[in-house]
Short mmCIF file of C-alpha atoms in Angstrom, two decimals:
data_model
loop_
_atom_site.label_atom_id
_atom_site.label_comp_id
_atom_site.label_asym_id
_atom_site.label_seq_id
_atom_site.Cartn_x
_atom_site.Cartn_y
_atom_site.Cartn_z
CA MET A 1 -27.99 101.20 128.18
CA SER A 2 -24.83 102.02 130.02
CA ALA A 3 -22.90 104.70 128.56
CA VAL A 4 -19.60 103.29 129.93
CA MET A 5 -17.65 101.64 127.24
CA ILE A 6 -15.56 98.70 128.84
CA ALA A 7 -12.34 98.53 126.86
CA ARG A 8 -11.70 94.88 126.07
CA LYS A 9 -8.38 93.81 125.18
CA VAL A 10 -8.57 92.05 121.94
CA THR A 11 -7.08 88.58 121.83
CA ARG A 12 -5.12 87.83 118.62
CA LYS A 13 -4.58 84.21 117.15
CA TRP A 14 -0.82 84.23 117.72
CA GLU A 15 -1.58 84.34 121.55
CA LYS A 16 -3.22 80.82 121.35
CA LEU A 17 -0.95 79.32 118.92
CA PRO A 18 0.47 75.96 119.99
CA GLY A 19 4.15 75.29 119.46
CA LYS A 20 7.20 76.96 121.05
CA ASN A 21 7.54 80.10 119.29
CA THR A 22 8.04 83.60 120.61
CA PHE A 23 5.97 86.38 119.02
CA CYS A 24 6.88 89.96 119.04
CA CYS A 25 5.10 93.07 118.03
CA ASP A 26 1.71 91.84 118.55
CA GLY A 27 2.22 88.89 116.39
CA ARG A 28 4.29 90.50 113.46
CA VAL A 29 7.50 88.79 114.35
CA MET A 30 7.70 85.09 114.91
CA MET A 31 10.85 83.42 116.23
CA ALA A 32 11.97 80.22 118.07
CA ARG A 33 12.25 80.39 121.86
CA GLN A 34 16.11 80.28 122.13
CA LYS A 35 17.42 83.42 120.78
CA GLY A 36 20.76 83.67 122.44
CA VAL A 37 22.70 82.60 119.37
CA PHE A 38 20.65 84.89 117.19
CA TYR A 39 21.94 87.81 119.47
CA LEU A 40 25.41 86.59 118.94
CA THR A 41 24.95 86.70 115.22
CA LEU A 42 23.68 90.17 115.38
CA PHE A 43 26.46 91.46 117.64
CA LEU A 44 29.23 89.79 115.43
CA ILE A 45 27.93 91.48 112.35
CA ILE A 46 27.06 94.83 113.87
CA GLY A 47 30.20 94.69 115.89
CA THR A 48 32.60 93.86 113.12
CA CYS A 49 30.89 96.37 110.62
CA SER A 50 31.09 99.21 113.18
CA LEU A 51 34.89 98.51 113.71
CA PHE A 52 35.38 98.59 109.87
CA PHE A 53 33.27 101.87 109.45
CA GLY A 54 35.20 103.19 112.41
CA PHE A 55 38.81 102.23 111.63
CA GLU A 56 39.23 101.40 108.16
CA CYS A 57 36.76 103.36 106.18
CA PRO A 58 37.99 106.78 107.04
CA TYR A 59 41.41 105.98 105.75
CA LEU A 60 40.23 104.05 102.61
CA ALA A 61 37.80 106.66 101.64
CA VAL A 62 40.51 109.33 101.48
CA HIS A 63 43.25 107.25 100.12
CA LEU A 64 41.51 104.88 97.76
CA SER A 65 37.93 105.79 97.02
CA PRO A 66 34.89 106.89 98.91
CA ALA A 67 32.85 104.21 97.10
CA ILE A 68 34.35 101.68 99.20
CA PRO A 69 32.60 102.59 102.59
CA VAL A 70 29.20 103.32 100.50
CA PHE A 71 29.39 99.73 99.17
CA ALA A 72 29.98 98.47 102.54
CA VAL A 73 27.02 100.36 103.88
CA LEU A 74 24.75 98.96 101.27
CA LEU A 75 25.96 95.46 101.85
CA PHE A 76 25.76 95.72 105.34
CA LEU A 77 22.19 96.98 105.28
CA PHE A 78 21.39 94.16 102.74
CA VAL A 79 22.70 91.49 105.21
CA MET A 80 20.78 92.92 108.00
CA ALA A 81 17.65 93.08 106.05
CA MET A 82 17.94 89.53 104.88
CA LEU A 83 18.89 88.35 108.53
CA LEU A 84 15.81 89.90 110.05
CA LYS A 85 13.37 88.68 107.27
CA THR A 86 14.78 85.17 107.96
CA SER A 87 14.43 85.34 111.54
CA PHE A 88 11.12 87.19 111.89
CA SER A 89 9.08 85.54 109.48
CA ASP A 90 6.95 82.57 109.50
CA PRO A 91 8.88 79.61 108.05
CA GLY A 92 5.90 78.01 106.65
CA VAL A 93 4.42 76.40 109.73
CA LEU A 94 1.59 74.24 109.05
CA PRO A 95 -1.35 74.75 111.48
CA ARG A 96 -2.50 71.67 113.64
CA ALA A 97 -5.46 69.87 112.90
CA LEU A 98 -8.52 70.98 114.60
CA PRO A 99 -10.54 68.29 116.72
CA GLU A 100 -13.06 67.68 113.72
CA GLU A 101 -10.19 67.17 111.30
CA ALA A 102 -7.99 65.05 113.53
CA SER A 103 -11.09 62.76 114.34
CA PHE A 104 -11.81 62.58 110.43
CA ILE A 105 -8.31 61.43 109.69
CA GLU A 106 -8.47 58.91 112.34
CA MET A 107 -11.51 57.51 110.89
CA GLU A 108 -9.90 57.25 107.54
CA ILE A 109 -6.81 55.56 108.88
CA GLU A 110 -9.02 53.17 110.80
CA ALA A 111 -11.04 52.35 107.76
CA ALA A 112 -8.08 51.89 105.79
CA ASN A 113 -6.24 49.46 108.35
CA GLY A 114 -9.26 47.42 108.75
CA ASN A 115 -9.40 45.10 111.67
CA VAL A 116 -6.17 44.97 113.95
CA LEU A 117 -6.09 41.95 116.05
CA ALA A 118 -5.85 42.61 119.79
CA GLY A 119 -2.23 42.81 121.05
CA GLN A 120 -1.03 43.41 117.50
CA ARG A 121 0.58 46.84 116.75
CA PRO A 122 -1.46 48.93 114.36
CA PRO A 123 0.61 49.44 111.11
CA PRO A 124 2.57 52.59 110.82
CA ARG A 125 0.55 55.66 109.75
CA ILE A 126 1.90 56.24 106.15
CA ARG A 127 0.13 57.32 103.00
CA ASN A 128 1.85 56.70 99.68
CA VAL A 129 1.46 59.27 97.07
CA GLN A 130 2.76 59.33 93.44
CA ILE A 131 4.79 62.31 92.45
CA ASN A 132 6.22 62.55 89.10
CA ASN A 133 6.10 58.83 88.70
CA GLN A 134 7.97 58.23 92.05
CA ILE A 135 6.23 56.92 95.23
CA VAL A 136 6.72 59.20 98.05
CA LYS A 137 5.67 58.22 101.70
CA LEU A 138 3.70 60.85 103.75
CA LYS A 139 4.19 60.33 107.32
CA TYR A 140 1.61 61.10 110.07
CA CYS A 141 2.47 63.67 112.70
CA TYR A 142 1.17 62.59 116.14
CA THR A 143 1.60 66.15 117.46
CA CYS A 144 -0.15 68.17 114.62
CA LYS A 145 -2.41 65.21 113.89
CA ILE A 146 -2.12 65.72 110.23
CA PHE A 147 -0.36 63.81 107.27
CA ARG A 148 2.46 65.96 106.50
CA PRO A 149 2.65 67.43 103.10
CA PRO A 150 5.79 66.29 101.00
CA ARG A 151 8.84 67.81 102.24
CA ALA A 152 7.45 68.97 105.42
CA SER A 153 8.87 67.93 108.63
CA HIS A 154 8.30 68.54 112.34
CA CYS A 155 10.87 70.75 114.16
CA SER A 156 10.93 69.30 117.62
CA ILE A 157 12.69 72.64 118.66
CA CYS A 158 9.72 74.79 117.62
CA ASP A 159 7.09 72.06 118.13
CA ASN A 160 5.73 72.80 114.64
CA CYS A 161 5.42 71.06 111.30
CA VAL A 162 7.15 73.18 108.75
CA ASP A 163 6.45 73.04 104.90
CA ARG A 164 9.55 72.41 103.10
CA PHE A 165 11.57 72.07 106.13
CA ASP A 166 15.25 72.76 105.54
CA HIS A 167 16.75 72.96 109.08
CA HIS A 168 16.44 74.84 112.33
CA CYS A 169 19.15 77.33 112.27
CA PRO A 170 19.96 78.69 115.78
CA TRP A 171 22.15 81.44 114.27
CA VAL A 172 18.88 83.20 112.97
CA GLY A 173 16.95 81.86 115.69
CA ASN A 174 14.27 80.28 113.67
CA CYS A 175 13.37 77.38 111.43
CA VAL A 176 14.27 77.64 107.72
CA GLY A 177 11.47 76.39 105.71
CA LYS A 178 9.36 77.32 102.33
CA ARG A 179 8.63 80.85 103.24
CA ASN A 180 11.94 82.15 104.34
CA TYR A 181 14.51 79.84 102.75
CA ARG A 182 15.34 82.28 99.86
CA TYR A 183 15.85 85.02 102.54
CA PHE A 184 18.18 82.70 104.42
CA TYR A 185 20.11 81.85 101.24
CA LEU A 186 20.59 85.49 100.43
CA PHE A 187 21.70 86.23 103.93
CA THR A 188 24.38 83.52 103.65
CA LEU A 189 25.45 84.78 100.31
CA SER A 190 25.49 88.40 101.07
CA LEU A 191 27.20 87.68 104.60
CA SER A 192 29.91 85.72 102.59
CA LEU A 193 30.36 88.74 100.33
CA LEU A 194 30.59 91.24 103.18
CA THR A 195 33.09 89.00 104.94
CA ILE A 196 35.21 88.73 102.02
CA TYR A 197 35.01 92.48 101.37
CA ILE A 198 35.80 93.39 104.81
CA PHE A 199 38.53 90.87 104.92
CA SER A 200 40.09 91.98 101.84
CA PHE A 201 39.89 95.86 102.60
CA ASP A 202 41.31 95.09 106.11
CA ILE A 203 44.35 93.68 104.33
CA VAL A 204 44.73 96.43 101.74
CA HIS A 205 44.39 98.95 104.80
CA VAL A 206 46.90 97.36 106.90
CA VAL A 207 49.34 97.13 103.69
CA LEU A 208 48.75 100.69 102.69
CA ARG A 209 49.22 102.11 106.16
CA SER A 210 52.15 99.95 106.96
CA VAL A 211 54.06 101.49 103.90
CA ASP A 212 53.77 104.79 105.58
CA SER A 213 53.95 104.10 109.21
CA GLY A 214 55.19 100.53 109.67
CA PHE A 215 53.44 97.37 110.56
CA VAL A 216 53.52 97.47 114.28
CA ASN A 217 52.30 101.11 114.39
CA THR A 218 49.45 100.45 112.05
CA LEU A 219 48.22 97.68 114.40
CA LYS A 220 48.50 100.21 117.19
CA GLU A 221 46.64 103.05 115.44
CA THR A 222 43.80 100.56 114.30
CA PRO A 223 43.49 97.84 116.93
CA GLY A 224 40.03 96.99 115.64
CA THR A 225 41.54 95.78 112.37
CA VAL A 226 42.97 92.57 114.35
CA LEU A 227 39.54 91.86 115.62
CA GLU A 228 38.01 92.16 112.44
CA VAL A 229 40.53 90.00 110.56
CA LEU A 230 39.96 87.37 113.19
CA VAL A 231 36.20 87.45 113.12
CA CYS A 232 36.37 87.47 109.12
CA PHE A 233 38.73 84.65 108.98
CA PHE A 234 36.58 82.32 110.93
CA THR A 235 33.45 83.40 109.55
CA LEU A 236 34.77 83.02 106.04
CA TRP A 237 35.26 79.23 106.30
CA SER A 238 31.85 78.46 107.88
CA VAL A 239 29.66 81.06 106.01
CA VAL A 240 31.23 80.67 102.56
CA GLY A 241 31.26 76.83 103.01
CA LEU A 242 27.42 77.12 103.91
CA THR A 243 26.68 79.25 100.93
CA GLY A 244 28.39 76.77 98.80
CA PHE A 245 26.50 73.82 100.21
CA HIS A 246 23.15 75.59 99.87
CA THR A 247 23.99 76.57 96.29
CA TYR A 248 24.45 72.88 95.74
CA LEU A 249 21.14 72.11 97.24
CA ILE A 250 19.27 74.68 95.42
CA SER A 251 20.63 73.45 91.98
CA LEU A 252 19.28 69.89 92.80
CA ASN A 253 16.22 71.30 94.52
CA GLN A 254 17.01 69.56 97.67
CA THR A 255 16.48 70.51 101.38
CA THR A 256 19.12 69.88 104.19
CA ASN A 257 16.80 67.69 105.79
CA GLU A 258 16.52 65.47 102.61
CA ASP A 259 20.33 65.49 102.03
CA ILE A 260 21.08 64.46 105.64
CA LYS A 261 18.71 61.83 105.76
CA GLY A 262 19.84 60.76 102.19
CA SER A 263 16.21 60.60 100.87
CA TRP A 264 17.27 60.84 97.34
CA SER A 265 20.71 59.41 97.24
CA GLY A 266 21.69 55.90 96.80
CA LYS A 267 20.80 53.28 93.88
CA ASN A 268 17.71 51.80 95.70
CA ARG A 269 16.17 55.14 96.72
CA VAL A 270 13.53 56.97 94.93
CA GLN A 271 15.13 59.67 92.80
CA ASN A 272 14.22 63.29 93.68
CA PRO A 273 10.83 63.91 92.35
CA TYR A 274 10.88 67.63 92.77
CA SER A 275 13.96 68.36 90.71
CA HIS A 276 13.55 69.66 87.16
CA LYS A 277 16.76 68.11 86.17
CA ASN A 278 17.84 71.48 85.03
CA ILE A 279 20.00 73.52 87.28
CA ILE A 280 18.55 76.91 86.00
CA LYS A 281 14.92 75.76 86.38
CA ASN A 282 15.57 74.55 89.99
CA CYS A 283 17.31 77.82 90.99
CA CYS A 284 14.41 79.76 89.51
CA GLU A 285 11.90 77.75 91.33
CA VAL A 286 13.72 78.16 94.78
CA LEU A 287 14.72 81.62 94.44
CA CYS A 288 12.25 83.20 92.12
CA GLY A 289 9.16 81.44 92.87
CA PRO A 290 6.24 83.00 94.33
CA THR A 291 6.23 84.29 97.92
CA TYR A 292 3.96 82.03 99.84
CA PRO A 293 1.55 83.60 102.30
CA SER A 294 1.52 82.62 105.83
CA VAL A 295 -1.36 80.22 106.71
CA LEU A 296 -1.17 80.98 110.36
CA ASP A 297 -3.02 84.17 110.62
CA ARG A 298 -1.14 85.28 113.68
CA ARG A 299 -2.79 88.68 113.79
CA GLY A 300 -6.28 87.55 113.30
CA VAL A 301 -8.68 88.28 116.30
CA MET A 302 -9.75 85.49 118.54
CA SER A 303 -13.52 85.18 118.45
CA GLU A 304 -14.48 85.61 122.26
CA ASP A 305 -18.15 85.53 121.28
CA PRO A 306 -19.10 81.58 120.49
CA SER A 307 -22.07 82.63 118.66
CA SER A 308 -20.62 84.94 116.04
CA PRO A 309 -18.89 82.67 113.66
CA ALA A 310 -20.48 79.53 115.09
CA PRO A 311 -23.45 78.11 113.32
CA SER A 312 -25.44 77.30 116.49
CA VAL A 313 -26.52 80.15 118.39
CA ALA A 314 -29.35 78.48 120.09
CA SER A 315 -27.83 75.30 120.89
CA ALA A 316 -24.22 75.65 122.47
CA ALA A 317 -24.47 72.55 124.40
CA PRO A 318 -25.20 70.11 121.47
CA THR A 319 -22.49 71.62 119.47
CA THR A 320 -19.85 70.41 122.14
CA LYS A 321 -21.41 67.06 121.97
CA ASN A 322 -20.97 67.03 118.19
CA CYS A 323 -17.21 66.86 118.91
CA PRO A 324 -15.23 64.03 117.82
CA PRO A 325 -16.34 60.65 118.97
CA ALA A 326 -13.07 59.89 120.63
CA PRO A 327 -12.07 63.06 122.48
CA GLN A 328 -9.94 61.01 124.78
CA THR A 329 -7.44 60.11 122.25
CA THR A 330 -7.28 63.44 120.55
CA LYS A 331 -7.20 65.74 123.72
CA SER A 332 -4.11 64.81 125.32
CA THR A 333 -1.82 65.80 122.24
CA ALA A 334 -4.83 67.96 121.13
CA PRO A 335 -4.53 70.67 118.62
CA LEU A 336 -4.58 73.62 120.89
CA ILE A 337 -6.30 76.35 119.15
CA PRO A 338 -9.58 76.68 120.97
CA ASN A 339 -12.58 77.62 118.90
CA GLU A 340 -16.17 77.19 119.15
CA HIS A 341 -16.11 73.41 118.97
CA THR A 342 -13.36 72.91 121.48
CA PRO A 343 -14.88 70.76 124.30
CA ASP A 344 -14.69 72.79 127.65
CA GLU A 345 -12.81 70.02 129.10
CA ALA A 346 -9.98 70.35 126.65
CA LYS A 347 -9.48 74.03 127.31
CA PRO A 348 -7.47 73.72 130.57
CA SER A 349 -5.09 71.82 128.62
CA ILE A 350 -4.34 74.58 126.41
CA GLY A 351 -1.29 76.29 127.16
CA ALA A 352 -0.28 73.74 129.54
CA GLY A 353 1.94 71.92 127.43
CA THR A 354 1.29 69.09 124.99
CA GLN A 355 2.13 65.61 125.81
CA LYS A 356 5.48 65.15 124.66
CA THR A 357 5.80 62.67 121.79
CA ASN A 358 8.93 64.21 120.48
CA SER A 359 12.62 63.01 121.37
CA PRO A 360 14.13 64.18 124.64
CA LYS A 361 16.57 66.18 122.73
CA GLU A 362 14.42 69.14 122.69
CA GLU A 363 14.53 69.41 126.40
CA LYS A 364 17.89 70.95 126.63
CA PRO A 365 18.46 74.12 128.40
CA PRO A 366 17.92 77.33 126.19
CA SER A 367 21.22 78.79 127.02
CA SER A 368 23.28 76.26 125.67
CA PRO A 369 22.31 75.83 121.81
CA ASN A 370 24.64 73.99 119.57
CA ALA A 371 26.99 76.84 118.73
CA VAL A 372 29.71 74.58 117.08
CA ALA A 373 27.82 73.49 114.06
CA PRO A 374 26.21 75.95 111.90
CA VAL A 375 23.14 74.14 111.45
CA VAL A 376 21.01 72.14 113.91
CA ILE A 377 18.65 69.49 112.39
CA LYS A 378 16.07 68.41 115.01
CA GLU A 379 13.37 66.10 114.25
CA SER A 380 10.97 64.22 116.35
CA ALA A 381 11.45 60.70 116.63
CA HIS A 382 8.12 59.78 114.81
CA MET B 1 -33.04 69.50 98.19
CA ALA B 2 -34.72 68.44 101.36
CA THR B 3 -33.11 71.12 103.63
CA GLU B 4 -34.86 74.63 103.56
CA PHE B 5 -31.90 76.91 104.36
CA HIS B 6 -32.06 79.94 101.98
CA SER B 7 -29.20 82.13 103.33
CA LEU B 8 -26.04 82.14 105.26
CA GLN B 9 -27.81 84.00 108.10
CA GLU B 10 -30.61 81.80 108.19
CA LEU B 11 -28.17 78.79 108.31
CA ARG B 12 -26.41 80.19 111.25
CA HIS B 13 -29.50 80.72 113.25
CA SER B 14 -31.61 77.73 112.79
CA ALA B 15 -28.92 74.95 112.24
CA SER B 16 -26.35 73.15 114.19
CA LEU B 17 -23.23 71.55 112.84
CA ALA B 18 -23.60 67.97 112.24
CA THR B 19 -20.13 66.92 110.53
CA LYS B 20 -17.34 68.23 108.64
CA VAL B 21 -15.75 66.94 105.56
CA PHE B 22 -12.05 67.46 104.47
CA VAL B 23 -11.19 67.49 101.01
CA GLN B 24 -7.51 65.90 100.79
CA ARG B 25 -4.57 67.30 98.82
CA ASP B 26 -3.56 66.03 95.74
CA TYR B 27 0.31 65.63 95.46
CA SER B 28 0.50 64.10 92.11
CA ASP B 29 1.94 67.09 90.76
CA GLY B 30 4.36 67.89 93.43
CA THR B 31 4.06 70.17 96.46
CA ILE B 32 1.81 72.73 94.73
CA CYS B 33 -1.67 73.40 96.25
CA LYS B 34 -4.08 71.13 94.45
CA PHE B 35 -7.21 69.32 95.74
CA GLN B 36 -8.41 65.95 94.98
CA THR B 37 -11.62 65.90 93.16
CA LYS B 38 -12.72 62.66 94.93
CA PHE B 39 -16.42 63.10 96.14
CA PRO B 40 -16.85 62.64 99.64
CA ALA B 41 -19.55 59.98 100.63
CA GLU B 42 -21.06 62.35 103.19
CA LEU B 43 -21.87 64.85 100.62
CA ASP B 44 -23.70 62.38 98.45
CA SER B 45 -27.19 63.44 99.53
CA ARG B 46 -26.48 67.16 99.90
CA ILE B 47 -24.88 68.57 96.83
CA GLU B 48 -24.73 67.40 93.17
CA ARG B 49 -21.37 65.91 92.12
CA SER B 50 -20.85 68.46 89.22
CA LEU B 51 -21.23 71.47 91.54
CA PHE B 52 -18.62 70.03 93.95
CA ASP B 53 -16.19 69.34 91.16
CA GLU B 54 -16.51 72.64 89.77
CA THR B 55 -15.62 74.45 92.99
CA ILE B 56 -12.41 72.09 93.44
CA LYS B 57 -11.45 72.68 89.81
CA THR B 58 -11.78 76.41 90.33
CA PHE B 59 -9.83 76.28 93.50
CA ASN B 60 -7.20 74.26 91.76
CA CYS B 61 -6.98 76.88 88.88
CA PHE B 62 -6.64 79.79 91.28
CA TYR B 63 -3.85 78.21 93.25
CA ALA B 64 -2.13 76.97 89.99
CA GLU B 65 -1.97 80.58 88.76
CA ALA B 66 -0.86 81.71 92.00
CA GLU B 67 2.07 79.20 92.25
CA LYS B 68 2.95 79.50 88.62
CA ILE B 69 6.59 80.15 88.01
CA SER B 70 6.35 82.76 85.00
CA GLY B 71 8.02 85.81 83.76
CA GLN B 72 5.84 87.70 86.14
CA SER B 73 6.81 85.90 89.26
CA TYR B 74 10.43 86.00 88.50
CA LEU B 75 10.24 89.87 87.71
CA GLU B 76 8.55 90.36 91.22
CA GLY B 77 11.17 88.25 92.82
CA CYS B 78 14.01 89.91 91.28
CA LEU B 79 12.56 93.35 91.86
CA ALA B 80 11.79 92.46 95.50
CA CYS B 81 15.31 91.19 96.00
CA ALA B 82 16.86 94.25 94.46
CA THR B 83 14.84 96.39 97.11
CA ALA B 84 15.88 93.92 99.84
CA TYR B 85 12.14 92.95 99.98
CA ILE B 86 11.17 96.39 101.39
CA ILE B 87 8.82 96.75 98.46
CA PHE B 88 6.42 94.19 99.75
CA LEU B 89 5.71 96.63 102.72
CA CYS B 90 4.03 98.79 99.89
CA MET B 91 3.08 96.29 97.28
CA GLU B 92 0.81 93.17 97.39
CA THR B 93 2.28 89.88 96.04
CA ARG B 94 0.62 88.16 93.12
CA TYR B 95 -0.23 85.28 95.54
CA GLU B 96 -1.97 87.79 97.86
CA LYS B 97 -4.05 89.20 95.14
CA ILE B 98 -5.07 85.79 94.08
CA LEU B 99 -5.91 84.78 97.66
CA LYS B 100 -8.26 87.56 97.75
CA LYS B 101 -10.13 86.31 94.67
CA VAL B 102 -10.37 83.07 96.42
CA SER B 103 -11.90 84.65 99.46
CA MET B 104 -14.41 86.31 97.25
CA TYR B 105 -15.12 83.11 95.30
CA VAL B 106 -15.50 81.15 98.66
CA GLN B 107 -18.21 83.73 99.86
CA GLU B 108 -19.96 83.81 96.46
CA GLN B 109 -20.17 79.86 96.46
CA ASN B 110 -21.54 79.73 99.96
CA GLU B 111 -24.10 82.24 99.27
CA LYS B 112 -25.46 80.69 95.96
CA ILE B 113 -24.69 77.11 96.28
CA TYR B 114 -23.48 75.68 99.47
CA ALA B 115 -25.82 77.51 102.28
CA PRO B 116 -28.98 76.67 100.44
CA ARG B 117 -28.10 73.13 100.74
CA GLY B 118 -26.97 73.57 104.49
CA LEU B 119 -23.34 73.31 103.96
CA LEU B 120 -20.49 75.78 104.52
CA LEU B 121 -17.30 76.04 102.61
CA THR B 122 -14.22 77.22 104.53
CA ASP B 123 -11.47 79.19 102.84
CA PRO B 124 -8.45 76.85 102.63
CA ILE B 125 -6.26 79.61 103.89
CA GLU B 126 -7.91 79.39 107.33
CA ARG B 127 -7.22 75.62 107.61
CA GLY B 128 -3.65 75.57 106.37
CA MET B 129 -4.52 74.97 102.76
CA ARG B 130 -6.93 72.26 103.42
CA ILE B 131 -10.60 72.58 102.41
CA GLU B 132 -13.10 72.09 105.06
CA ILE B 133 -16.92 71.68 104.28
CA SER B 134 -19.26 71.73 107.28
CA ILE B 135 -22.50 70.02 106.96
CA PHE B 136 -25.35 71.45 108.99
CA GLU B 137 -28.71 69.84 110.13
CA ASP B 138 -31.94 71.65 110.72
CA ILE B 139 -32.33 72.17 114.63
CA GLY B 140 -35.78 70.67 114.28
CA SER B 141 -38.12 73.46 113.35
CA SER B 142 -41.72 72.43 112.15
CA SER B 143 -40.49 71.61 108.84
CA SER B 144 -39.05 68.41 109.58
CA SER B 145 -36.30 67.69 106.89
CA SER B 146 -36.70 64.62 105.16
CA THR B 147 -33.12 63.77 105.81
CA GLY B 148 -34.38 62.17 108.88
CA SER B 149 -31.88 63.73 111.14
CA SER B 150 -32.89 63.85 114.87
CA PRO B 151 -33.49 67.31 116.01
CA SER B 152 -30.99 67.46 118.69
CA SER B 153 -28.30 66.79 115.99
CA THR B 154 -25.92 64.88 117.98
CA ALA B 155 -25.45 62.40 115.20
CA GLN B 156 -22.09 62.31 113.52
#
């Protein structure tokens, strides 16, 4: 028995997750790949608040009340906490189907479709479910190989199916979904309050100081004020508007995705089956509902040893043969989490990039996110 | 039952995976986590229907409890919001507590009911809230199982 211990680097599951996310802090942080606009958000918030604390707060604390900077600090900390919570958490990504599950679903689909004549297109993969006496169609995701749960959607920027998908927000550098929607809403709400707060006290400060020193001199003494007012003015329109929009969505228990697609609007369409028809109940469900756990298990340790969780110790070879009967169809856009059942020939495809069934919109260069619109809704064409 | 597995360990060492069955989600009550009680045909010869139903119903109860919007969840949400969610670094959420109970239940079910029948129940959280039941066949020891499966277990 050798006395030398070989230190093996533990591989955690996040390293092998498919999709286009970046992970930090050994899997604790999960974001989208393009983070440029997120850094801009951070810069704007921290920069403007620093100017406020530097230029306005000393004057206002003395001439009005010390509570003003104290409250500003608390609000600033809350805004940052909500922003980081939105940006760094798993939005509710649904893991892709492993090979067995993918083939199980394929078999069920084939059984349901019956015989398709050669040359004819197979029917679209849709399952109808009845929710609160409304028929809702569940679509099949060709990338993740699952029938998406109701309200889930595939984000083509992150290449993941996200539960209760709202939208992909470049300003927070992440998708907004079931798990982080309330943090996103609290972020926009608190940021609106912070912007209004800073804007108002900037005006108050300029007015008070102008009485003593004159308007032009005031601007010379506190040049930061001009910058703050500019930033706040433009931020106000967008962020306050966004908060209002999401308050409206929450009261109806709708997602941005459903609103934009018009899923529940129009006379011939299905009415929203998820709404409780009561604004208070809808708000309670969205904002005070349970905090859903992540189903991704990013920090779980990958089992290197095929024998430990696997059932077959003696027969590794037959195990691979037990894999789905049609590996060719499942491999190319295969779920990419290798486990003891992944056939060896599928392993090289892992990390090499899945076959793109998504719209070409996702191929845009990472440095040019859509900075004009506050929200970006990206969904694959299937 | 025809198969002779008596424990989870024995299952791992003397069986090979034949197939996996997936229990579908039941969305009739909305997006809450609930599973269909439809009995998969592949399990017909392996486990009694009542035991399977019991397992699924218990899962449904656990998750209904976890996702219930009650005074307790409202209080937890408000308290967490007031502390900017920092409290979740120290405190376990109600959902996480129930998930631990589910894990223990899965282990207990496997040991008592599923492993002796050559089946393995996977915790839904490991499969994105989808239930997976693995069906094992005996590798082909002297006691030939009367399910008639071939020893190399390549059938699917």
